[in-house]
């Protein structure tokens, strides 16, 4: 299986800050990396597919970058609704598709 | 816009079989891959497997001996069966699908909490 490792596991930030979450794959996955946002009691929501393709309706303050084994999700000008848990997921190799362990973005 | 809705029992006994159904609306079941994903505090998000409209299935090797996913196009539903349950199978089970390949999940059900306990 391809292991996905996110860092940090949690971070504290204020409204208006810029934060970056990193996701590393245990082997190269080209650009086959997706990002999801999950709020308590809700299903994950797709933010970015294929490393950098912003999904319809997702604010432009979310940006994905990277390739091969290292990827970033950057959120600029944090808004109150952005405080949530974020997951990366590789869509390169199956079975199985695998997820990172998640990063919680908390209000400072 | 594809909408998904899970249904099934919330409590299942150890050693028994879990059966969940996902109802699909807003999109044709004769396209996309139809996927089950589960989530628990211990294992995080775990891809269980998927079925394509041709009947092709693909399962997580860690679950392959216990899992079956099937499609009922006449009812616009797909189903998960997981047997020989243990407490480790407790979690929230999501059905999901997406465009652009079997590994993209733009659409999710709201999730079904399954507890394995006697």
PDB file of N, CA and C in Angstrom, chain A residues 1 34 36 38 41-44 46 49 55 87 89 91 94-97 99, chain B residues 37 39 45-47 58-61 94 99 102-106 108-110:
ATOM      1  N   UNK A   1       0.831  -1.195   0.000  1.00  0.00           N
ATOM      2  CA  UNK A   1       0.000   0.000   0.000  1.00  0.00           C
ATOM      3  C   UNK A   1       0.876   1.259   0.000  1.00  0.00           C
ATOM      4  N   UNK A  34      -5.595  13.998  -3.857  1.00  0.00           N
ATOM      5  CA  UNK A  34      -6.823  14.752  -3.580  1.00  0.00           C
ATOM      6  C   UNK A  34      -6.809  15.276  -2.156  1.00  0.00           C
ATOM      7  N   UNK A  36      -9.438  16.757   1.014  1.00  0.00           N
ATOM      8  CA  UNK A  36     -10.811  16.816   1.515  1.00  0.00           C
ATOM      9  C   UNK A  36     -10.850  17.610   2.814  1.00  0.00           C
ATOM     10  N   UNK A  38     -13.265  17.963   6.294  1.00  0.00           N
ATOM     11  CA  UNK A  38     -14.328  17.315   7.046  1.00  0.00           C
ATOM     12  C   UNK A  38     -14.643  18.114   8.301  1.00  0.00           C
ATOM     13  N   UNK A  41     -19.243  15.439  12.403  1.00  0.00           N
ATOM     14  CA  UNK A  41     -20.532  14.841  12.089  1.00  0.00           C
ATOM     15  C   UNK A  41     -20.914  14.856  10.624  1.00  0.00           C
ATOM     16  N   UNK A  42     -19.990  15.306   9.771  1.00  0.00           N
ATOM     17  CA  UNK A  42     -20.286  15.407   8.338  1.00  0.00           C
ATOM     18  C   UNK A  42     -19.344  14.526   7.539  1.00  0.00           C
ATOM     19  N   UNK A  43     -19.750  14.233   6.312  1.00  0.00           N
ATOM     20  CA  UNK A  43     -18.892  13.496   5.400  1.00  0.00           C
ATOM     21  C   UNK A  43     -17.778  14.409   4.890  1.00  0.00           C
ATOM     22  N   UNK A  44     -16.663  13.840   4.489  1.00  0.00           N
ATOM     23  CA  UNK A  44     -15.629  14.651   3.839  1.00  0.00           C
ATOM     24  C   UNK A  44     -16.170  15.334   2.594  1.00  0.00           C
ATOM     25  N   UNK A  46     -14.842  17.152  -1.000  1.00  0.00           N
ATOM     26  CA  UNK A  46     -13.701  17.300  -1.907  1.00  0.00           C
ATOM     27  C   UNK A  46     -13.401  18.771  -2.151  1.00  0.00           C
ATOM     28  N   UNK A  49      -8.743  18.149  -6.443  1.00  0.00           N
ATOM     29  CA  UNK A  49      -8.408  16.867  -7.051  1.00  0.00           C
ATOM     30  C   UNK A  49      -7.186  17.048  -7.943  1.00  0.00           C
ATOM     31  N   UNK A  55     -12.148  22.285  -6.874  1.00  0.00           N
ATOM     32  CA  UNK A  55     -13.484  21.804  -7.187  1.00  0.00           C
ATOM     33  C   UNK A  55     -14.478  22.959  -7.252  1.00  0.00           C
ATOM     34  N   UNK A  87      -7.865  16.115   5.001  1.00  0.00           N
ATOM     35  CA  UNK A  87      -7.248  14.837   4.648  1.00  0.00           C
ATOM     36  C   UNK A  87      -6.719  14.881   3.213  1.00  0.00           C
ATOM     37  N   UNK A  89      -5.466  12.215   0.036  1.00  0.00           N
ATOM     38  CA  UNK A  89      -5.788  10.860  -0.429  1.00  0.00           C
ATOM     39  C   UNK A  89      -5.127  10.648  -1.779  1.00  0.00           C
ATOM     40  N   UNK A  91      -4.912   8.823  -5.339  1.00  0.00           N
ATOM     41  CA  UNK A  91      -5.778   8.142  -6.305  1.00  0.00           C
ATOM     42  C   UNK A  91      -4.938   7.533  -7.419  1.00  0.00           C
ATOM     43  N   UNK A  94      -4.397   1.483  -6.874  1.00  0.00           N
ATOM     44  CA  UNK A  94      -5.404   0.687  -6.182  1.00  0.00           C
ATOM     45  C   UNK A  94      -5.229  -0.760  -6.569  1.00  0.00           C
ATOM     46  N   UNK A  95      -5.571  -1.742  -5.775  1.00  0.00           N
ATOM     47  CA  UNK A  95      -6.030  -1.463  -4.413  1.00  0.00           C
ATOM     48  C   UNK A  95      -4.866  -1.309  -3.440  1.00  0.00           C
ATOM     49  N   UNK A  96      -5.095  -0.599  -2.308  1.00  0.00           N
ATOM     50  CA  UNK A  96      -6.248   0.250  -2.063  1.00  0.00           C
ATOM     51  C   UNK A  96      -5.898   1.720  -2.263  1.00  0.00           C
ATOM     52  N   UNK A  97      -6.889   2.566  -2.454  1.00  0.00           N
ATOM     53  CA  UNK A  97      -6.667   4.001  -2.325  1.00  0.00           C
ATOM     54  C   UNK A  97      -6.469   4.278  -0.830  1.00  0.00           C
ATOM     55  N   UNK A  99      -5.626   7.176   2.495  1.00  0.00           N
ATOM     56  CA  UNK A  99      -5.782   8.527   3.016  1.00  0.00           C
ATOM     57  C   UNK A  99      -4.674   8.835   4.014  1.00  0.00           C
TER      58      UNK A  99
ATOM     59  N   UNK B  37     -16.417   3.553   1.775  1.00  0.00           N
ATOM     60  CA  UNK B  37     -15.311   4.018   2.600  1.00  0.00           C
ATOM     61  C   UNK B  37     -15.799   4.024   4.045  1.00  0.00           C
ATOM     62  N   UNK B  39     -14.797   4.980   8.333  1.00  0.00           N
ATOM     63  CA  UNK B  39     -13.976   5.856   9.174  1.00  0.00           C
ATOM     64  C   UNK B  39     -14.123   5.461  10.631  1.00  0.00           C
ATOM     65  N   UNK B  45      -9.713   7.157   7.799  1.00  0.00           N
ATOM     66  CA  UNK B  45     -10.497   6.874   6.601  1.00  0.00           C
ATOM     67  C   UNK B  45      -9.883   5.685   5.869  1.00  0.00           C
ATOM     68  N   UNK B  46     -10.732   4.694   5.577  1.00  0.00           N
ATOM     69  CA  UNK B  46     -10.262   3.450   4.966  1.00  0.00           C
ATOM     70  C   UNK B  46     -11.136   3.125   3.765  1.00  0.00           C
ATOM     71  N   UNK B  47     -10.516   3.023   2.610  1.00  0.00           N
ATOM     72  CA  UNK B  47     -11.217   2.644   1.383  1.00  0.00           C
ATOM     73  C   UNK B  47     -11.515   1.145   1.436  1.00  0.00           C
ATOM     74  N   UNK B  58     -13.407  -4.107  -7.066  1.00  0.00           N
ATOM     75  CA  UNK B  58     -12.032  -3.937  -6.608  1.00  0.00           C
ATOM     76  C   UNK B  58     -12.097  -3.728  -5.109  1.00  0.00           C
ATOM     77  N   UNK B  59     -11.347  -4.536  -4.355  1.00  0.00           N
ATOM     78  CA  UNK B  59     -11.469  -4.501  -2.903  1.00  0.00           C
ATOM     79  C   UNK B  59     -10.130  -4.209  -2.242  1.00  0.00           C
ATOM     80  N   UNK B  60     -10.210  -3.646  -1.039  1.00  0.00           N
ATOM     81  CA  UNK B  60      -9.028  -3.477  -0.216  1.00  0.00           C
ATOM     82  C   UNK B  60      -8.519  -4.872   0.177  1.00  0.00           C
ATOM     83  N   UNK B  61      -7.265  -5.173  -0.104  1.00  0.00           N
ATOM     84  CA  UNK B  61      -6.740  -6.511   0.236  1.00  0.00           C
ATOM     85  C   UNK B  61      -6.912  -6.867   1.707  1.00  0.00           C
ATOM     86  N   UNK B  94     -19.402   5.189   4.751  1.00  0.00           N
ATOM     87  CA  UNK B  94     -19.849   6.132   3.720  1.00  0.00           C
ATOM     88  C   UNK B  94     -19.909   5.447   2.359  1.00  0.00           C
ATOM     89  N   UNK B  99     -16.100  11.678 -10.366  1.00  0.00           N
ATOM     90  CA  UNK B  99     -15.779  11.725 -11.786  1.00  0.00           C
ATOM     91  C   UNK B  99     -14.269  11.714 -11.977  1.00  0.00           C
ATOM     92  N   UNK B 102     -11.745   6.074 -10.640  1.00  0.00           N
ATOM     93  CA  UNK B 102     -12.306   5.366  -9.488  1.00  0.00           C
ATOM     94  C   UNK B 102     -11.790   5.888  -8.170  1.00  0.00           C
ATOM     95  N   UNK B 103     -10.769   6.723  -8.199  1.00  0.00           N
ATOM     96  CA  UNK B 103     -10.178   7.199  -6.950  1.00  0.00           C
ATOM     97  C   UNK B 103     -10.560   8.607  -6.557  1.00  0.00           C
ATOM     98  N   UNK B 104     -11.513   9.202  -7.253  1.00  0.00           N
ATOM     99  CA  UNK B 104     -11.963  10.562  -6.937  1.00  0.00           C
ATOM    100  C   UNK B 104     -13.343  10.507  -6.305  1.00  0.00           C
ATOM    101  N   UNK B 105     -13.498  11.197  -5.186  1.00  0.00           N
ATOM    102  CA  UNK B 105     -14.749  11.099  -4.429  1.00  0.00           C
ATOM    103  C   UNK B 105     -15.343  12.488  -4.214  1.00  0.00           C
ATOM    104  N   UNK B 106     -16.051  12.979  -5.231  1.00  0.00           N
ATOM    105  CA  UNK B 106     -16.690  14.292  -5.118  1.00  0.00           C
ATOM    106  C   UNK B 106     -18.043  14.217  -4.424  1.00  0.00           C
ATOM    107  N   UNK B 108     -20.557  12.195  -1.622  1.00  0.00           N
ATOM    108  CA  UNK B 108     -20.574  11.328  -0.449  1.00  0.00           C
ATOM    109  C   UNK B 108     -21.989  11.249   0.112  1.00  0.00           C
ATOM    110  N   UNK B 109     -22.334  10.101   0.681  1.00  0.00           N
ATOM    111  CA  UNK B 109     -23.513  10.020   1.510  1.00  0.00           C
ATOM    112  C   UNK B 109     -23.230  10.677   2.848  1.00  0.00           C
ATOM    113  N   UNK B 110     -24.251  10.748   3.688  1.00  0.00           N
ATOM    114  CA  UNK B 110     -24.080  11.418   4.977  1.00  0.00           C
ATOM    115  C   UNK B 110     -23.393  10.515   6.002  1.00  0.00           C
TER     116      UNK B 110
END
